[in-house]
Amino acid sequence: MEIKRKNTKEIKIGSRKIGSDNAILVQSMTKNKSAQQFLLREEINNLISAGCEIIRVAITDAECIKIIKKFIKEGLFKNNPIVADIQYDHRLALDSLKAGADCIRINPGNIGGIEKTEILIEEAKKMNACIRIGVNSGSVDKKSLKKNNFNKTEALLENTLEYVRFFENCNFYNFKVSAKASSVTDSIYLYRTLSEKIDYPLHLGITESGNEFSGAIKSSVGIGILLNEGIGDTIRVSLTSDSVKEVKAGYVILSSLGLRSYGVNLISCPTCGRTKADLKYYAENVEKITAGIKKPLTIAVMGCIVNGPGEAKEADIGIAFGEKKAAIFVKGKTIKRVNEADVLKLFNEELGKLIENKDSVSKNF
Ligand code: SF4
């Protein structure tokens, strides 16, 4: 069943567009400090290779501005816009805009209030930049909190809507909104309510969601439920882990809902008493072989020949294991039976043919 997306306004961030019927963009935030310039550049390049479409960088001091300015001049963010993330110091936000950042992420509540926010809005207009109003449960306005009987979620909602109206009153519309809570249910409530009340693009995320395992699950539940309701124009899966994994998780969420396809969608069976091979080993190796493929491709790795091809009939190519043997199948049909020892090599050859490349896709096998 196709998901009907809510029709939001289209905004522009560098070379990309967000909202309306544009693709839901996948973003991540760098983990390296700007002072570690070489590591930061490497991380950004890895993110771009993994398909990250918007890259957020924490700006903590003047040194960070110098570094992002240099990266911008080099064209590092030409196709993958940079969002400068600033807390508290509006001068850093102002300098980030002057340095050419495509977007700044600010929380008007902690950047110096309405007056400082207005200065930033005027600069963003001048620079043709975008702003993300990023409010989260850790930084709710005290007045709103009191007014809402210390209900953080309601206070956060009130704050966010006030900021949206303020931006409109300043005749600035090139902005997106995020309102994050670490509780999945609160986040869903917040975004659902925002989606009813405003039609600016929404950036979805579950803040401080946890490590690789629990974070990916919490994000999939929260972001997934919202996306399924047609809510959300850009997403970030926050993980206490490698930023590239955030991007991969983002695409898995989107592709599992049929909203995007990017690179390989690996299907592997959970294994059971019928499994005929070390499936974890083979699934990991197939993942390595196919890591560089950007073309959407579904690949199945199944533990038995009985259910393998049938269960993975949607796959473009796959392997199903028998006793010391394996079958390679394409589009659900078995096309080759091989010895287990040769399976990765021959799979790689078939994969190469499938993606219309005479050479093998990977040099590993
Ligand atoms: S495909 Fe075969 S081995 Fe894998 S879980 Fe299903 S029955 Fe078990």
mmCIF file of C-alpha atoms and ligand atoms in Angstrom:
data_model
loop_
_atom_site.group_PDB
_atom_site.id
_atom_site.type_symbol
_atom_site.label_atom_id
_atom_site.label_comp_id
_atom_site.label_asym_id
_atom_site.label_seq_id
_atom_site.Cartn_x
_atom_site.Cartn_y
_atom_site.Cartn_z
ATOM 1 C CA MET A 1 0.000 0.000 0.000
ATOM 2 C CA GLU A 2 1.382 3.346 -1.005
ATOM 3 C CA ILE A 3 1.881 5.985 1.686
ATOM 4 C CA LYS A 4 0.208 9.302 0.951
ATOM 5 C CA ARG A 5 2.570 12.038 2.078
ATOM 6 C CA LYS A 6 1.298 15.210 3.640
ATOM 7 C CA ASN A 7 1.753 18.115 1.270
ATOM 8 C CA THR A 8 4.222 20.465 2.928
ATOM 9 C CA LYS A 9 5.788 23.649 1.598
ATOM 10 C CA GLU A 10 8.921 23.266 -0.482
ATOM 11 C CA ILE A 11 12.051 24.842 0.942
ATOM 12 C CA LYS A 12 15.562 25.113 -0.443
ATOM 13 C CA ILE A 13 18.731 24.041 1.308
ATOM 14 C CA GLY A 14 21.839 24.561 -0.811
ATOM 15 C CA SER A 15 21.502 22.411 -3.924
ATOM 16 C CA ARG A 16 18.611 20.367 -2.502
ATOM 17 C CA LYS A 17 14.905 20.830 -1.933
ATOM 18 C CA ILE A 18 12.916 19.580 1.036
ATOM 19 C CA GLY A 19 9.172 19.188 1.433
ATOM 20 C CA SER A 20 6.266 18.926 -1.018
ATOM 21 C CA ASP A 21 6.777 15.840 -3.200
ATOM 22 C CA ASN A 22 10.577 15.938 -3.051
ATOM 23 C CA ALA A 23 12.279 12.771 -1.812
ATOM 24 C CA ILE A 24 12.537 12.385 1.959
ATOM 25 C CA LEU A 25 16.175 13.247 2.562
ATOM 26 C CA VAL A 26 18.515 11.313 4.843
ATOM 27 C CA GLN A 27 20.809 13.285 7.092
ATOM 28 C CA SER A 28 23.386 12.691 9.771
ATOM 29 C CA MET A 29 25.543 14.701 12.124
ATOM 30 C CA THR A 30 29.319 14.417 12.244
ATOM 31 C CA LYS A 31 30.905 13.028 15.397
ATOM 32 C CA ASN A 32 34.464 14.311 14.972
ATOM 33 C CA LYS A 33 35.389 17.665 16.414
ATOM 34 C CA SER A 34 36.165 20.346 13.854
ATOM 35 C CA ALA A 35 39.623 20.715 15.404
ATOM 36 C CA GLN A 36 40.371 17.222 14.117
ATOM 37 C CA GLN A 37 40.145 18.603 10.606
ATOM 38 C CA PHE A 38 41.442 15.549 8.760
ATOM 39 C CA LEU A 39 39.169 13.160 10.615
ATOM 40 C CA LEU A 40 36.214 15.473 10.048
ATOM 41 C CA ARG A 41 36.889 15.673 6.304
ATOM 42 C CA GLU A 42 37.206 11.881 6.143
ATOM 43 C CA GLU A 43 33.945 11.454 8.049
ATOM 44 C CA ILE A 44 32.146 13.873 5.707
ATOM 45 C CA ASN A 45 33.476 12.014 2.659
ATOM 46 C CA ASN A 46 32.385 8.688 4.165
ATOM 47 C CA LEU A 47 28.932 10.118 4.823
ATOM 48 C CA ILE A 48 28.651 11.356 1.239
ATOM 49 C CA SER A 49 29.717 7.929 -0.092
ATOM 50 C CA ALA A 50 27.087 6.291 2.106
ATOM 51 C CA GLY A 51 24.376 8.483 0.556
ATOM 52 C CA CYS A 52 23.997 11.091 3.305
ATOM 53 C CA GLU A 53 22.205 14.012 1.660
ATOM 54 C CA ILE A 54 22.456 16.677 4.357
ATOM 55 C CA ILE A 55 25.400 16.916 6.753
ATOM 56 C CA ARG A 56 25.083 18.611 10.120
ATOM 57 C CA VAL A 57 28.205 19.821 11.907
ATOM 58 C CA ALA A 58 28.380 21.150 15.482
ATOM 59 C CA ILE A 59 29.823 24.662 15.554
ATOM 60 C CA THR A 60 31.325 25.265 18.963
ATOM 61 C CA ASP A 61 33.854 28.045 18.389
ATOM 62 C CA ALA A 62 35.453 30.398 15.856
ATOM 63 C CA GLU A 63 37.908 27.689 14.798
ATOM 64 C CA CYS A 64 34.993 25.519 13.581
ATOM 65 C CA ILE A 65 33.802 28.384 11.375
ATOM 66 C CA LYS A 66 37.246 28.677 9.774
ATOM 67 C CA ILE A 67 37.226 24.966 9.001
ATOM 68 C CA ILE A 68 33.717 24.805 7.558
ATOM 69 C CA LYS A 69 34.454 27.923 5.504
ATOM 70 C CA LYS A 70 37.456 26.149 4.042
ATOM 71 C CA PHE A 71 35.418 23.001 3.323
ATOM 72 C CA ILE A 72 32.644 25.060 1.710
ATOM 73 C CA LYS A 73 35.185 26.836 -0.537
ATOM 74 C CA GLU A 74 36.582 23.457 -1.572
ATOM 75 C CA GLY A 75 33.094 22.416 -2.714
ATOM 76 C CA LEU A 76 32.727 19.627 -0.158
ATOM 77 C CA PHE A 77 29.049 20.463 0.385
ATOM 78 C CA LYS A 78 28.184 21.243 -3.242
ATOM 79 C CA ASN A 79 25.705 18.372 -3.563
ATOM 80 C CA ASN A 80 25.317 17.566 0.116
ATOM 81 C CA PRO A 81 24.422 20.752 1.990
ATOM 82 C CA ILE A 82 25.855 21.598 5.373
ATOM 83 C CA VAL A 83 23.778 22.513 8.399
ATOM 84 C CA ALA A 84 25.725 24.413 11.052
ATOM 85 C CA ASP A 85 24.401 23.404 14.451
ATOM 86 C CA ILE A 86 24.693 26.150 17.058
ATOM 87 C CA GLN A 87 23.667 26.349 20.691
ATOM 88 C CA TYR A 88 23.621 29.527 22.809
ATOM 89 C CA ASP A 89 25.958 31.855 20.888
ATOM 90 C CA HIS A 90 24.138 33.673 18.103
ATOM 91 C CA ARG A 91 27.424 35.151 16.847
ATOM 92 C CA LEU A 92 28.579 31.669 15.860
ATOM 93 C CA ALA A 93 25.315 31.200 13.958
ATOM 94 C CA LEU A 94 25.780 34.560 12.258
ATOM 95 C CA ASP A 95 29.368 33.753 11.289
ATOM 96 C CA SER A 96 28.332 30.321 10.023
ATOM 97 C CA LEU A 97 25.854 31.992 7.667
ATOM 98 C CA LYS A 98 28.480 34.505 6.550
ATOM 99 C CA ALA A 99 30.868 31.579 5.947
ATOM 100 C CA GLY A 100 28.333 30.126 3.497
ATOM 101 C CA ALA A 101 26.545 27.435 5.533
ATOM 102 C CA ASP A 102 23.451 26.285 3.631
ATOM 103 C CA CYS A 103 21.430 26.113 6.815
ATOM 104 C CA ILE A 104 21.752 26.822 10.519
ATOM 105 C CA ARG A 105 20.048 24.758 13.165
ATOM 106 C CA ILE A 106 19.080 26.870 16.129
ATOM 107 C CA ASN A 107 16.736 26.758 19.076
ATOM 108 C CA PRO A 108 15.436 30.332 19.370
ATOM 109 C CA GLY A 109 14.887 29.650 23.068
ATOM 110 C CA ASN A 110 18.576 29.296 23.835
ATOM 111 C CA ILE A 111 20.192 31.411 21.117
ATOM 112 C CA GLY A 112 19.399 34.712 22.815
ATOM 113 C CA GLY A 113 15.639 35.036 22.336
ATOM 114 C CA ILE A 114 13.597 36.781 19.706
ATOM 115 C CA GLU A 115 15.983 39.734 19.088
ATOM 116 C CA LYS A 116 18.969 37.529 18.296
ATOM 117 C CA THR A 117 16.806 35.177 16.248
ATOM 118 C CA GLU A 118 15.640 38.126 14.149
ATOM 119 C CA ILE A 119 19.253 39.075 13.396
ATOM 120 C CA LEU A 120 19.847 35.509 12.188
ATOM 121 C CA ILE A 121 16.699 35.491 10.082
ATOM 122 C CA GLU A 122 17.800 38.700 8.332
ATOM 123 C CA GLU A 123 21.235 37.224 7.616
ATOM 124 C CA ALA A 124 19.698 33.969 6.328
ATOM 125 C CA LYS A 125 17.546 36.045 3.931
ATOM 126 C CA LYS A 126 20.648 37.854 2.697
ATOM 127 C CA MET A 127 22.592 34.627 2.224
ATOM 128 C CA ASN A 128 19.645 32.724 0.703
ATOM 129 C CA ALA A 129 20.095 30.163 3.469
ATOM 130 C CA CYS A 130 17.689 27.967 5.339
ATOM 131 C CA ILE A 131 17.029 27.699 9.075
ATOM 132 C CA ARG A 132 16.000 24.685 11.054
ATOM 133 C CA ILE A 133 13.999 25.541 14.153
ATOM 134 C CA GLY A 134 15.247 22.728 16.339
ATOM 135 C CA VAL A 135 13.571 22.523 19.707
ATOM 136 C CA ASN A 136 14.027 19.587 22.024
ATOM 137 C CA SER A 137 12.742 18.482 25.381
ATOM 138 C CA GLY A 138 15.996 19.388 27.118
ATOM 139 C CA SER A 139 15.600 23.103 26.360
ATOM 140 C CA VAL A 140 12.009 24.124 26.939
ATOM 141 C CA ASP A 141 11.238 27.733 27.819
ATOM 142 C CA LYS A 142 10.588 28.098 31.612
ATOM 143 C CA LYS A 143 7.589 30.389 31.106
ATOM 144 C CA SER A 144 5.863 27.910 28.790
ATOM 145 C CA LEU A 145 6.653 25.109 31.192
ATOM 146 C CA LYS A 146 4.910 26.915 34.045
ATOM 147 C CA LYS A 147 1.988 27.880 31.836
ATOM 148 C CA ASN A 148 1.516 24.253 30.786
ATOM 149 C CA ASN A 149 1.583 22.875 34.350
ATOM 150 C CA PHE A 150 5.133 21.607 33.848
ATOM 151 C CA ASN A 151 4.023 19.353 31.024
ATOM 152 C CA LYS A 152 7.227 19.418 28.957
ATOM 153 C CA THR A 153 5.655 18.086 25.778
ATOM 154 C CA GLU A 154 2.864 20.675 25.694
ATOM 155 C CA ALA A 155 5.339 23.444 26.562
ATOM 156 C CA LEU A 156 7.644 22.297 23.776
ATOM 157 C CA LEU A 157 4.775 22.299 21.319
ATOM 158 C CA GLU A 158 3.744 25.791 22.375
ATOM 159 C CA ASN A 159 7.329 27.055 22.042
ATOM 160 C CA THR A 160 7.729 25.558 18.583
ATOM 161 C CA LEU A 161 4.491 27.062 17.273
ATOM 162 C CA GLU A 162 5.431 30.483 18.690
ATOM 163 C CA TYR A 163 8.763 30.337 16.870
ATOM 164 C CA VAL A 164 7.043 29.362 13.614
ATOM 165 C CA ARG A 165 4.705 32.376 13.881
ATOM 166 C CA PHE A 166 7.671 34.620 14.667
ATOM 167 C CA PHE A 167 9.521 33.460 11.547
ATOM 168 C CA GLU A 168 6.382 34.137 9.484
ATOM 169 C CA ASN A 169 6.038 37.585 11.003
ATOM 170 C CA CYS A 170 9.585 38.269 9.849
ATOM 171 C CA ASN A 171 8.503 37.230 6.326
ATOM 172 C CA PHE A 172 10.910 34.329 6.352
ATOM 173 C CA TYR A 173 9.585 31.013 5.105
ATOM 174 C CA ASN A 174 12.661 29.011 4.121
ATOM 175 C CA PHE A 175 12.694 26.924 7.284
ATOM 176 C CA LYS A 176 11.998 23.438 8.551
ATOM 177 C CA VAL A 177 11.026 22.346 12.000
ATOM 178 C CA SER A 178 12.028 19.660 14.457
ATOM 179 C CA ALA A 179 10.683 19.080 17.943
ATOM 180 C CA LYS A 180 12.332 16.130 19.556
ATOM 181 C CA ALA A 181 11.690 14.217 22.723
ATOM 182 C CA SER A 182 13.636 11.151 23.819
ATOM 183 C CA SER A 183 10.385 9.301 24.466
ATOM 184 C CA VAL A 184 9.095 7.726 21.297
ATOM 185 C CA THR A 185 5.423 8.270 22.179
ATOM 186 C CA ASP A 186 6.002 11.946 23.048
ATOM 187 C CA SER A 187 7.862 12.462 19.772
ATOM 188 C CA ILE A 188 5.036 10.888 17.812
ATOM 189 C CA TYR A 189 2.500 13.103 19.581
ATOM 190 C CA LEU A 190 4.623 16.217 18.956
ATOM 191 C CA TYR A 191 5.128 15.608 15.265
ATOM 192 C CA ARG A 192 1.534 14.542 14.666
ATOM 193 C CA THR A 193 0.275 17.734 16.297
ATOM 194 C CA LEU A 194 2.780 19.892 14.432
ATOM 195 C CA SER A 195 1.808 18.269 11.177
ATOM 196 C CA GLU A 196 -1.838 19.173 11.812
ATOM 197 C CA LYS A 197 -1.032 22.779 12.692
ATOM 198 C CA ILE A 198 1.713 23.792 10.252
ATOM 199 C CA ASP A 199 2.712 22.860 6.735
ATOM 200 C CA TYR A 200 6.445 23.554 6.876
ATOM 201 C CA PRO A 201 8.730 20.597 6.235
ATOM 202 C CA LEU A 202 9.356 18.467 9.311
ATOM 203 C CA HIS A 203 12.709 16.974 10.211
ATOM 204 C CA LEU A 204 12.079 13.696 12.045
ATOM 205 C CA GLY A 205 14.288 12.220 14.701
ATOM 206 C CA ILE A 206 14.207 10.610 18.099
ATOM 207 C CA THR A 207 16.756 12.455 20.175
ATOM 208 C CA GLU A 208 19.318 10.630 22.335
ATOM 209 C CA SER A 209 17.805 7.369 21.197
ATOM 210 C CA GLY A 210 20.706 5.197 22.337
ATOM 211 C CA ASN A 211 23.367 2.893 21.022
ATOM 212 C CA GLU A 212 23.406 1.117 17.685
ATOM 213 C CA PHE A 213 20.905 -1.573 18.630
ATOM 214 C CA SER A 214 18.371 0.205 20.835
ATOM 215 C CA GLY A 215 18.784 3.506 18.974
ATOM 216 C CA ALA A 216 18.019 1.943 15.605
ATOM 217 C CA ILE A 217 14.954 0.195 17.037
ATOM 218 C CA LYS A 218 13.597 3.285 18.836
ATOM 219 C CA SER A 219 14.167 5.426 15.754
ATOM 220 C CA SER A 220 12.572 2.865 13.455
ATOM 221 C CA VAL A 221 9.486 2.724 15.635
ATOM 222 C CA GLY A 222 9.136 6.498 16.101
ATOM 223 C CA ILE A 223 10.209 7.675 12.653
ATOM 224 C CA GLY A 224 8.525 4.689 10.984
ATOM 225 C CA ILE A 225 5.114 5.315 12.539
ATOM 226 C CA LEU A 226 5.222 8.974 11.509
ATOM 227 C CA LEU A 227 6.419 8.264 7.980
ATOM 228 C CA ASN A 228 3.674 5.696 7.592
ATOM 229 C CA GLU A 229 1.179 8.468 8.369
ATOM 230 C CA GLY A 230 2.697 10.615 5.637
ATOM 231 C CA ILE A 231 4.539 12.856 8.114
ATOM 232 C CA GLY A 232 8.181 13.848 7.634
ATOM 233 C CA ASP A 233 10.310 15.392 4.904
ATOM 234 C CA THR A 234 13.801 14.602 6.138
ATOM 235 C CA ILE A 235 15.076 12.163 8.755
ATOM 236 C CA ARG A 236 18.026 11.499 10.992
ATOM 237 C CA VAL A 237 18.540 8.321 12.965
ATOM 238 C CA SER A 238 20.570 9.349 16.036
ATOM 239 C CA LEU A 239 22.930 6.614 17.218
ATOM 240 C CA THR A 240 25.751 6.510 19.739
ATOM 241 C CA SER A 241 27.790 4.958 16.955
ATOM 242 C CA ASP A 242 29.430 5.613 13.605
ATOM 243 C CA SER A 243 27.560 8.321 11.654
ATOM 244 C CA VAL A 244 27.609 6.184 8.477
ATOM 245 C CA LYS A 245 25.451 3.656 10.349
ATOM 246 C CA GLU A 246 22.898 6.424 10.961
ATOM 247 C CA VAL A 247 22.639 6.907 7.203
ATOM 248 C CA LYS A 248 22.321 3.184 6.522
ATOM 249 C CA ALA A 249 19.608 2.873 9.176
ATOM 250 C CA GLY A 250 17.795 5.854 7.639
ATOM 251 C CA TYR A 251 17.639 4.183 4.246
ATOM 252 C CA VAL A 252 16.499 0.885 5.718
ATOM 253 C CA ILE A 253 13.586 2.694 7.417
ATOM 254 C CA LEU A 254 12.644 4.507 4.207
ATOM 255 C CA SER A 255 13.011 1.484 1.948
ATOM 256 C CA SER A 256 11.037 -0.764 4.306
ATOM 257 C CA LEU A 257 8.118 1.647 3.846
ATOM 258 C CA GLY A 258 8.630 1.892 0.098
ATOM 259 C CA LEU A 259 9.477 5.598 0.352
ATOM 260 C CA ARG A 260 13.045 5.463 -1.006
ATOM 261 C CA SER A 261 15.387 2.905 -2.380
ATOM 262 C CA TYR A 262 19.113 3.354 -2.258
ATOM 263 C CA GLY A 263 21.759 0.713 -2.702
ATOM 264 C CA VAL A 264 21.352 -2.816 -1.544
ATOM 265 C CA ASN A 265 18.397 -4.043 0.454
ATOM 266 C CA LEU A 266 19.731 -7.259 2.002
ATOM 267 C CA ILE A 267 17.223 -9.912 2.958
ATOM 268 C CA SER A 268 18.588 -12.795 5.003
ATOM 269 C CA CYS A 269 16.567 -15.418 6.771
ATOM 270 C CA PRO A 270 16.715 -15.681 10.564
ATOM 271 C CA THR A 271 18.021 -19.294 10.284
ATOM 272 C CA CYS A 272 16.423 -22.311 11.929
ATOM 273 C CA GLY A 273 16.919 -26.058 12.361
ATOM 274 C CA ARG A 274 16.822 -26.460 8.570
ATOM 275 C CA THR A 275 19.757 -24.074 7.928
ATOM 276 C CA LYS A 276 22.485 -25.705 5.852
ATOM 277 C CA ALA A 277 25.378 -23.225 6.127
ATOM 278 C CA ASP A 278 26.991 -20.565 8.304
ATOM 279 C CA LEU A 279 24.487 -17.952 7.161
ATOM 280 C CA LYS A 280 25.879 -15.125 9.302
ATOM 281 C CA TYR A 281 29.250 -15.548 7.573
ATOM 282 C CA TYR A 282 27.686 -15.522 4.118
ATOM 283 C CA ALA A 283 25.309 -12.629 4.807
ATOM 284 C CA GLU A 284 28.212 -10.535 6.127
ATOM 285 C CA ASN A 285 30.332 -11.358 3.095
ATOM 286 C CA VAL A 286 27.533 -10.562 0.659
ATOM 287 C CA GLU A 287 27.154 -7.254 2.488
ATOM 288 C CA LYS A 288 30.877 -6.565 2.010
ATOM 289 C CA ILE A 289 30.815 -7.529 -1.675
ATOM 290 C CA THR A 290 27.843 -5.268 -2.367
ATOM 291 C CA ALA A 291 28.801 -2.331 -0.115
ATOM 292 C CA GLY A 292 29.672 0.033 -2.988
ATOM 293 C CA ILE A 293 26.498 -0.523 -5.047
ATOM 294 C CA LYS A 294 24.316 2.575 -5.228
ATOM 295 C CA LYS A 295 21.730 1.150 -7.632
ATOM 296 C CA PRO A 296 18.626 -0.122 -5.776
ATOM 297 C CA LEU A 297 18.944 -3.903 -5.587
ATOM 298 C CA THR A 298 17.300 -6.490 -3.350
ATOM 299 C CA ILE A 299 19.614 -9.366 -2.452
ATOM 300 C CA ALA A 300 18.567 -12.457 -0.523
ATOM 301 C CA VAL A 301 20.737 -14.874 1.443
ATOM 302 C CA MET A 302 18.661 -17.849 2.571
ATOM 303 C CA GLY A 303 19.563 -20.834 4.739
ATOM 304 C CA CYS A 304 17.827 -23.624 2.843
ATOM 305 C CA ILE A 305 16.849 -24.552 -0.653
ATOM 306 C CA VAL A 306 13.343 -25.573 0.417
ATOM 307 C CA ASN A 307 12.064 -22.127 1.330
ATOM 308 C CA GLY A 308 14.920 -19.911 0.134
ATOM 309 C CA PRO A 309 14.001 -18.882 -3.422
ATOM 310 C CA GLY A 310 10.284 -18.873 -2.633
ATOM 311 C CA GLU A 311 10.639 -16.662 0.430
ATOM 312 C CA ALA A 312 12.871 -14.251 -1.440
ATOM 313 C CA LYS A 313 10.956 -14.063 -4.691
ATOM 314 C CA GLU A 314 11.046 -10.286 -4.613
ATOM 315 C CA ALA A 315 14.856 -10.378 -4.616
ATOM 316 C CA ASP A 316 16.835 -9.438 -7.693
ATOM 317 C CA ILE A 317 19.543 -11.952 -6.890
ATOM 318 C CA GLY A 318 20.263 -14.330 -4.049
ATOM 319 C CA ILE A 319 21.758 -17.482 -2.637
ATOM 320 C CA ALA A 320 19.928 -20.418 -1.052
ATOM 321 C CA PHE A 321 22.008 -23.056 0.703
ATOM 322 C CA GLY A 322 21.668 -26.824 0.526
ATOM 323 C CA GLU A 323 23.904 -29.578 1.990
ATOM 324 C CA LYS A 324 27.455 -28.360 1.063
ATOM 325 C CA LYS A 325 25.857 -26.868 -2.049
ATOM 326 C CA ALA A 326 24.139 -23.634 -2.895
ATOM 327 C CA ALA A 327 21.756 -22.365 -5.522
ATOM 328 C CA ILE A 328 22.135 -18.911 -7.008
ATOM 329 C CA PHE A 329 18.845 -17.445 -8.086
ATOM 330 C CA VAL A 330 17.822 -14.381 -9.999
ATOM 331 C CA LYS A 331 14.318 -12.911 -9.634
ATOM 332 C CA GLY A 332 13.245 -15.967 -7.609
ATOM 333 C CA LYS A 333 14.365 -18.550 -10.210
ATOM 334 C CA THR A 334 17.308 -20.876 -9.607
ATOM 335 C CA ILE A 335 19.843 -20.298 -12.350
ATOM 336 C CA LYS A 336 22.952 -22.094 -11.056
ATOM 337 C CA ARG A 337 23.779 -24.872 -8.561
ATOM 338 C CA VAL A 338 27.310 -24.667 -7.174
ATOM 339 C CA ASN A 339 29.572 -26.112 -4.475
ATOM 340 C CA GLU A 340 29.422 -24.127 -1.259
ATOM 341 C CA ALA A 341 33.152 -23.354 -1.525
ATOM 342 C CA ASP A 342 32.591 -21.481 -4.816
ATOM 343 C CA VAL A 343 29.384 -19.707 -3.957
ATOM 344 C CA LEU A 344 30.707 -16.205 -3.198
ATOM 345 C CA LYS A 345 32.895 -16.117 -6.299
ATOM 346 C CA LEU A 346 30.062 -17.245 -8.583
ATOM 347 C CA PHE A 347 27.506 -15.038 -6.861
ATOM 348 C CA ASN A 348 29.821 -12.113 -7.500
ATOM 349 C CA GLU A 349 30.004 -12.990 -11.206
ATOM 350 C CA GLU A 350 26.230 -13.206 -11.507
ATOM 351 C CA LEU A 351 25.866 -9.930 -9.622
ATOM 352 C CA GLY A 352 28.284 -8.289 -12.068
ATOM 353 C CA LYS A 353 26.154 -9.480 -15.020
ATOM 354 C CA LEU A 354 22.990 -8.299 -13.317
ATOM 355 C CA ILE A 355 24.135 -4.763 -12.879
ATOM 356 C CA GLU A 356 25.332 -4.707 -16.484
ATOM 357 C CA ASN A 357 28.943 -4.588 -15.612
ATOM 358 C CA LYS A 358 31.125 -7.109 -17.373
ATOM 359 C CA ASP A 359 33.730 -6.945 -14.617
ATOM 360 C CA SER A 360 32.966 -8.314 -11.201
ATOM 361 C CA VAL A 361 31.453 -5.799 -8.821
ATOM 362 C CA SER A 362 33.875 -6.545 -6.030
ATOM 363 C CA LYS A 363 37.564 -7.326 -6.175
ATOM 364 C CA ASN A 364 37.323 -9.262 -2.916
ATOM 365 C CA PHE A 365 36.414 -12.584 -4.478
HETATM 366 S S1 SF4 B 1 14.759 -20.001 4.703
HETATM 367 FE FE1 SF4 B 1 15.002 -22.118 5.388
HETATM 368 S S2 SF4 B 1 16.725 -22.019 6.827
HETATM 369 FE FE2 SF4 B 1 15.996 -19.944 6.605
HETATM 370 S S3 SF4 B 1 14.541 -19.691 8.282
HETATM 371 FE FE3 SF4 B 1 13.358 -20.277 6.463
HETATM 372 S S4 SF4 B 1 13.196 -22.513 6.627
HETATM 373 FE FE4 SF4 B 1 14.847 -21.895 8.038
#
